[in-house]
Short mmCIF file of C-alpha atoms in Angstrom, two decimals:
data_model
loop_
_atom_site.label_atom_id
_atom_site.label_comp_id
_atom_site.label_asym_id
_atom_site.label_seq_id
_atom_site.Cartn_x
_atom_site.Cartn_y
_atom_site.Cartn_z
CA UNK A 280 0.13 -0.08 0.07
CA UNK A 281 2.82 2.54 0.67
CA UNK A 282 4.22 1.86 -2.76
CA UNK A 283 0.97 2.54 -4.25
CA UNK A 284 0.75 6.02 -2.63
CA UNK A 285 4.05 6.77 -4.50
CA UNK A 286 3.11 5.20 -7.51
CA UNK A 287 -0.53 6.04 -7.97
CA UNK A 288 -1.84 8.35 -5.07
CA UNK A 289 -5.46 8.79 -6.63
CA UNK A 290 -5.78 5.03 -6.47
CA UNK A 291 -4.32 4.77 -3.15
CA UNK A 292 -6.64 7.59 -1.86
CA UNK A 293 -9.63 5.89 -3.48
CA UNK A 294 -8.89 2.46 -1.74
CA UNK A 295 -8.22 4.43 1.64
CA UNK A 296 -11.63 5.94 1.32
CA UNK A 297 -13.34 2.65 0.65
CA UNK A 298 -11.46 1.20 3.69
CA UNK A 299 -12.52 4.00 5.94
CA UNK A 300 -16.05 3.73 4.70
CA UNK A 301 -16.09 0.05 5.31
CA UNK A 302 -15.01 0.80 8.97
CA UNK A 303 -17.66 0.68 11.80
CA UNK A 304 -15.98 3.49 13.54
CA UNK A 305 -15.62 6.01 10.64
CA UNK A 306 -17.97 8.90 10.17
CA UNK A 307 -18.03 8.40 6.53
CA UNK A 308 -18.60 11.24 3.82
CA UNK A 309 -21.52 11.45 1.37
CA UNK A 310 -20.83 10.05 -2.20
CA UNK A 311 -20.71 13.59 -3.67
CA UNK A 312 -18.16 14.70 -1.11
CA UNK A 313 -16.06 11.70 -1.88
CA UNK A 314 -16.11 12.46 -5.44
CA UNK A 315 -15.06 16.18 -4.62
CA UNK A 316 -12.36 14.87 -2.44
CA UNK A 317 -10.72 12.69 -5.11
CA UNK A 318 -10.74 15.51 -7.60
CA UNK A 319 -9.17 18.11 -5.15
CA UNK A 320 -6.43 15.34 -4.42
CA UNK A 321 -5.80 14.77 -7.97
CA UNK A 322 -5.62 18.55 -8.65
CA UNK A 323 -2.99 18.93 -5.73
CA UNK A 324 -1.15 15.87 -6.75
CA UNK A 325 -0.55 17.35 -10.40
CA UNK A 326 0.88 20.42 -8.59
CA UNK A 327 3.16 18.34 -6.59
CA UNK A 328 4.20 16.46 -9.71
CA UNK A 329 5.02 19.88 -11.60
CA UNK A 330 7.37 20.74 -8.77
CA UNK A 331 9.20 17.38 -8.54
CA UNK A 332 7.88 16.07 -5.17
CA UNK A 333 5.61 13.47 -4.00
CA UNK A 334 2.89 13.02 -1.23
CA UNK A 335 5.54 11.74 0.79
CA UNK A 336 7.79 14.74 0.94
CA UNK A 337 5.75 17.91 0.03
CA UNK A 338 6.14 20.46 2.46
CA UNK A 339 4.07 23.80 3.43
CA UNK A 340 5.81 25.69 0.81
CA UNK A 341 4.30 23.55 -1.72
CA UNK A 342 0.76 24.12 -0.25
CA UNK A 343 1.51 28.04 -0.11
CA UNK A 344 2.65 27.65 -3.83
CA UNK A 345 -0.51 25.92 -4.75
CA UNK A 346 -2.59 28.85 -3.76
CA UNK A 347 -0.70 31.08 -6.31
CA UNK A 348 -1.73 28.84 -9.30
CA UNK A 349 -4.09 30.59 -11.74
CA UNK A 350 -7.04 28.41 -10.89
CA UNK A 351 -6.32 28.58 -7.10
CA UNK A 352 -6.16 32.16 -6.65
CA UNK A 353 -9.77 32.68 -6.91
CA UNK A 354 -10.41 30.19 -4.07
CA UNK A 355 -12.39 31.49 -1.25
CA UNK A 356 -11.05 30.93 2.19
CA UNK A 357 -13.44 28.12 2.88
CA UNK A 358 -12.25 26.41 -0.20
CA UNK A 359 -8.84 26.71 0.94
CA UNK A 360 -9.66 25.48 4.42
CA UNK A 361 -11.39 22.44 2.79
CA UNK A 362 -8.07 21.65 0.99
CA UNK A 363 -6.19 22.09 4.26
CA UNK A 364 -8.60 19.67 5.89
CA UNK A 365 -8.19 17.08 3.32
CA UNK A 366 -4.64 17.42 3.38
CA UNK A 367 -4.30 17.40 7.05
CA UNK A 368 -6.29 14.15 7.25
CA UNK A 369 -4.12 12.60 4.31
CA UNK A 370 -0.66 13.63 6.09
CA UNK A 371 -2.03 12.24 9.59
CA UNK A 372 -2.67 8.92 7.86
CA UNK A 373 0.56 8.84 6.07
CA UNK A 374 2.34 9.77 9.42
CA UNK A 375 0.70 6.61 10.86
CA UNK A 376 1.79 4.35 8.22
CA UNK A 377 5.24 5.68 8.26
CA UNK A 378 5.39 7.34 4.83
CA UNK A 379 5.64 10.79 6.30
CA UNK A 380 7.39 12.20 9.36
CA UNK A 381 5.15 15.41 9.59
CA UNK A 382 1.90 17.17 8.72
CA UNK A 383 2.59 20.32 7.00
CA UNK A 384 -1.20 21.01 6.47
CA UNK A 385 -1.90 20.93 10.25
CA UNK A 386 0.92 23.48 10.65
CA UNK A 387 -0.90 25.79 8.19
CA UNK A 388 -4.38 25.40 9.60
CA UNK A 389 -3.05 26.29 13.13
CA UNK A 390 -1.20 29.28 11.85
CA UNK A 391 -2.39 32.76 11.20
CA UNK A 392 -3.20 31.87 7.85
CA UNK A 393 -6.40 29.95 6.73
CA UNK A 394 -9.00 29.82 9.61
CA UNK A 395 -11.84 30.24 7.13
CA UNK A 396 -13.56 32.35 9.88
CA UNK A 397 -12.36 35.62 9.08
CA UNK A 398 -10.90 36.23 12.44
CA UNK A 399 -8.01 38.39 13.08
CA UNK A 400 -4.69 36.76 14.09
CA UNK A 401 -4.08 36.36 17.65
CA UNK A 402 -0.86 37.64 19.14
CA UNK A 403 0.50 38.99 22.45
CA UNK A 404 0.14 42.57 23.60
CA UNK A 405 3.47 44.20 23.45
CA UNK A 406 3.71 44.54 27.18
CA UNK A 407 3.08 40.79 27.68
CA UNK A 408 5.58 40.03 25.08
CA UNK A 409 8.03 42.02 27.11
CA UNK A 410 7.11 40.16 30.29
CA UNK A 411 7.33 36.89 28.45
CA UNK A 412 10.98 37.82 27.31
CA UNK A 413 11.74 38.82 30.94
CA UNK A 414 10.59 35.33 31.89
CA UNK A 415 12.79 33.73 29.33
CA UNK A 416 15.84 35.99 30.41
CA UNK A 417 15.23 35.12 34.26
CA UNK A 418 17.67 33.23 36.20
CA UNK A 419 15.71 29.97 36.82
CA UNK A 420 18.55 28.15 38.56
CA UNK A 421 19.53 24.68 37.83
CA UNK A 422 16.31 23.16 37.74
CA UNK A 423 15.95 21.24 34.32
CA UNK A 424 12.25 21.59 34.20
CA UNK A 425 12.38 25.30 34.52
CA UNK A 426 15.27 25.49 32.00
CA UNK A 427 13.20 23.69 29.47
CA UNK A 428 10.11 25.93 29.89
CA UNK A 429 12.27 29.02 29.43
CA UNK A 430 13.87 27.50 26.34
CA UNK A 431 10.56 26.18 24.65
CA UNK A 432 9.21 29.85 25.13
CA UNK A 433 12.44 31.23 24.06
CA UNK A 434 12.52 29.31 20.89
CA UNK A 435 9.21 30.11 19.55
CA UNK A 436 9.06 33.73 20.71
CA UNK A 437 12.57 34.18 19.70
CA UNK A 438 12.55 32.39 16.10
CA UNK A 439 8.94 32.40 15.01
CA UNK A 440 9.34 28.60 13.91
CA UNK A 441 6.41 26.32 13.72
CA UNK A 442 5.46 23.77 16.44
CA UNK A 443 6.32 20.93 14.19
CA UNK A 444 9.72 22.56 13.33
CA UNK A 445 10.12 23.05 17.25
CA UNK A 446 9.38 19.35 17.70
CA UNK A 447 11.90 18.39 14.95
CA UNK A 448 14.67 20.68 16.14
CA UNK A 449 17.95 18.93 16.73
CA UNK A 450 20.76 19.72 19.08
CA UNK A 451 23.24 20.60 16.08
CA UNK A 452 20.51 23.00 14.53
CA UNK A 453 20.83 25.36 17.58
CA UNK A 454 23.85 27.73 17.63
CA UNK A 455 23.59 29.99 20.68
CA UNK A 456 27.26 30.93 20.79
CA UNK A 457 29.60 33.05 18.82
CA UNK A 458 28.88 36.43 17.26
CA UNK A 459 25.67 35.34 15.25
CA UNK A 460 23.74 33.13 17.50
CA UNK A 461 21.13 31.29 15.02
CA UNK A 462 18.99 28.39 14.62
CA UNK A 463 18.89 26.29 11.51
CA UNK A 464 15.23 25.19 10.72
CA UNK A 465 13.35 23.20 8.24
CA UNK A 466 15.96 20.51 7.58
CA UNK A 467 14.38 17.31 6.62
CA UNK A 468 11.12 18.51 6.16
CA UNK A 469 11.03 18.77 2.36
CA UNK A 470 11.97 22.41 2.26
CA UNK A 471 15.34 24.34 2.00
CA UNK A 472 16.84 24.99 5.45
CA UNK A 473 16.79 28.34 6.49
CA UNK A 474 19.03 30.14 9.04
CA UNK A 475 17.17 32.25 11.68
CA UNK A 476 19.01 34.62 13.92
CA UNK A 477 18.31 34.27 17.62
CA UNK A 478 16.56 37.15 19.36
CA UNK A 479 18.86 38.30 22.11
CA UNK A 480 16.53 37.84 24.76
CA UNK A 481 16.32 33.86 23.87
CA UNK A 482 20.03 33.29 23.67
CA UNK A 483 21.10 32.51 27.09
CA UNK A 484 17.85 30.45 27.87
CA UNK A 485 18.64 28.41 24.66
CA UNK A 486 22.21 28.11 25.25
CA UNK A 487 21.76 26.77 28.94
CA UNK A 488 19.18 24.20 27.99
CA UNK A 489 21.16 22.98 25.09
CA UNK A 490 24.19 22.53 27.46
CA UNK A 491 21.82 20.75 30.19
CA UNK A 492 19.92 18.74 27.25
CA UNK A 493 23.41 17.20 26.47
CA UNK A 494 23.80 15.86 29.99
CA UNK A 495 20.24 14.23 30.43
CA UNK A 496 19.90 10.49 29.83
CA UNK A 497 17.58 10.93 26.79
CA UNK A 498 18.25 9.15 23.52
CA UNK A 499 18.67 10.58 20.26
CA UNK A 500 19.70 14.44 19.25
CA UNK A 501 16.26 16.25 19.47
CA UNK A 502 16.49 19.44 21.39
CA UNK A 503 13.30 18.57 22.95
CA UNK A 504 12.30 15.01 23.47
CA UNK A 505 10.46 12.71 25.62
CA UNK A 506 12.34 11.36 28.58
CA UNK A 507 11.55 7.68 27.91
CA UNK A 508 12.33 7.15 24.24
CA UNK A 509 13.88 10.25 22.87
CA UNK A 510 11.11 10.56 20.49
CA UNK A 511 9.80 14.11 19.65
CA UNK A 512 8.00 15.88 22.28
CA UNK A 513 4.04 16.09 21.47
CA UNK A 514 2.06 18.96 20.51
CA UNK A 515 -0.02 18.58 23.67
CA UNK A 516 3.39 18.80 25.80
CA UNK A 517 4.56 21.88 23.95
CA UNK A 518 1.01 23.49 24.61
CA UNK A 519 1.27 22.65 28.25
CA UNK A 520 4.73 24.11 28.50
CA UNK A 521 3.70 27.28 26.86
CA UNK A 522 0.60 27.47 29.10
CA UNK A 523 2.82 26.96 32.05
CA UNK A 524 4.82 30.01 31.19
CA UNK A 525 1.71 32.20 30.71
CA UNK A 526 0.63 30.88 34.10
CA UNK A 527 4.04 31.93 35.59
CA UNK A 528 3.61 35.69 34.34
CA UNK A 529 0.14 35.62 35.29
CA UNK A 530 -1.48 36.01 31.80
CA UNK A 531 -4.08 34.25 29.97
CA UNK A 532 -4.96 34.52 26.36
CA UNK A 533 -7.45 33.19 24.02
CA UNK A 534 -4.74 31.01 22.45
CA UNK A 535 -1.73 29.66 24.81
CA UNK A 536 0.24 27.53 22.12
CA UNK A 537 3.35 28.03 20.04
CA UNK A 538 1.21 29.54 17.38
CA UNK A 539 0.50 32.74 19.34
CA UNK A 540 4.32 33.07 20.06
CA UNK A 541 5.13 32.74 16.31
CA UNK A 542 2.47 35.46 15.40
CA UNK A 543 4.01 37.86 18.06
CA UNK A 544 7.34 37.05 16.73
CA UNK A 545 5.96 37.99 13.14
CA UNK A 546 4.30 41.21 14.56
CA UNK A 547 7.47 42.30 16.37
CA UNK A 548 9.51 42.17 13.09
CA UNK A 549 7.03 43.98 11.31
CA UNK A 550 6.59 46.76 13.73
CA UNK A 551 10.51 47.14 13.85
CA UNK A 552 10.19 47.85 10.06
CA UNK A 553 11.66 44.56 8.68
CA UNK A 554 10.29 44.02 5.11
CA UNK A 555 7.69 41.45 4.69
CA UNK A 556 9.74 39.39 2.28
CA UNK A 557 12.27 39.04 4.87
CA UNK A 558 9.90 38.21 7.59
CA UNK A 559 8.21 35.65 5.40
CA UNK A 560 11.49 34.11 4.60
CA UNK A 561 12.34 33.80 8.46
CA UNK A 562 8.92 32.29 9.10
CA UNK A 563 9.53 29.80 6.11
CA UNK A 564 6.47 31.03 4.11
CA UNK A 565 6.50 31.24 0.07
CA UNK A 566 3.57 33.68 0.42
CA UNK A 567 3.03 36.92 2.40
CA UNK A 568 -0.46 35.96 3.50
CA UNK A 569 0.28 35.69 7.07
CA UNK A 570 2.50 38.90 7.12
CA UNK A 571 -0.42 40.90 5.29
CA UNK A 572 -2.92 39.67 7.97
CA UNK A 573 -0.67 40.53 10.93
CA UNK A 574 0.39 43.91 9.09
CA UNK A 575 -3.31 44.71 8.85
CA UNK A 576 -3.34 44.90 12.57
CA UNK A 577 -0.61 47.95 12.38
CA UNK A 578 -1.63 51.38 11.23
CA UNK A 579 0.91 54.13 10.38
CA UNK A 580 1.37 57.21 12.73
CA UNK A 581 1.41 60.66 11.10
CA UNK A 582 5.29 60.66 11.61
CA UNK A 583 5.52 57.58 9.63
CA UNK A 584 6.32 55.03 12.66
CA UNK A 585 4.08 52.18 13.51
CA UNK A 586 1.16 51.90 15.87
CA UNK A 587 -1.08 49.13 16.59
CA UNK A 588 -4.63 48.73 16.44
CA UNK A 589 -6.15 49.76 19.79
CA UNK A 590 -7.76 46.58 21.30
CA UNK A 591 -8.39 45.25 24.78
CA UNK A 592 -5.13 43.42 25.43
CA UNK A 593 -7.02 40.45 27.35
CA UNK A 594 -8.27 39.34 23.95
CA UNK A 595 -4.91 38.36 22.60
CA UNK A 596 -4.22 41.54 20.57
CA UNK A 597 -1.96 44.27 21.13
CA UNK A 598 -2.72 47.48 22.79
CA UNK A 599 -1.89 50.98 21.19
CA UNK A 600 1.81 51.32 21.56
CA UNK A 601 4.81 50.67 19.39
CA UNK A 602 7.76 48.03 19.89
CA UNK A 603 11.07 47.34 18.51
CA UNK A 604 12.83 44.10 17.47
CA UNK A 605 14.89 43.17 20.39
#
């Protein structure tokens, strides 16, 4: 079956759907939906073939590039969401059978991009961003659990990577020492690796965690791994760690996950005047959709500097003040 996914994804997908329909536990889809899903996958697969990749190794960049095709540029947000839902289900299954290591569609669904609801992206108010940076920089002593919390928050708030990239990050990808501390992200995920400078506030926390991680009895070389097996930390565990950091600074947001830290990183960079091309590049995106949505929360002052939309800070949006890239 795995070989069939590589040779003829359309036939493999049809067989998988029939298998799912036969399952008593399956919810099932209406016949018309099944036809639509197969047509959608065929359309997306033709796009993959044109880019020289397969269902086993396409990345989020290939999904982003799909929206730029002449036919797809007219897709409504709801249509894009349906594609992402289909691809996310597909990738989850391919991960289960060992044909993929990741689910880039889930990354995009949880990103600022395609909620399909028209909701503005969530990000931290600038004063909360600074409080969280102070937490990352605080002396946590020698406790490994505290070092890990500070490092996890520092990684996402200080690089803007996705949760999946954080789960896949290896010790050799992190370079906190030297004149240009940085993280190499995107390796082994079907996309070109990119070098992301570490924000200054995150350098010491990440350096301390890397040093401690190398002394812990955990297998493999992942930066964050489960203690028992050395396998990647789960998305649930990452979410719990981020929520713990919010608890420690006494803040509650509508979304307390790596996603809101990524959006906050993006917005901080845009507020600092970084070109959206460069911000999108650092985020690993091939389109400017995410940057444009977050840029829409920023309005110019009369003197040309940036000011945020005035919103209630408790809803996860920034208040009326400017910030700089730290």
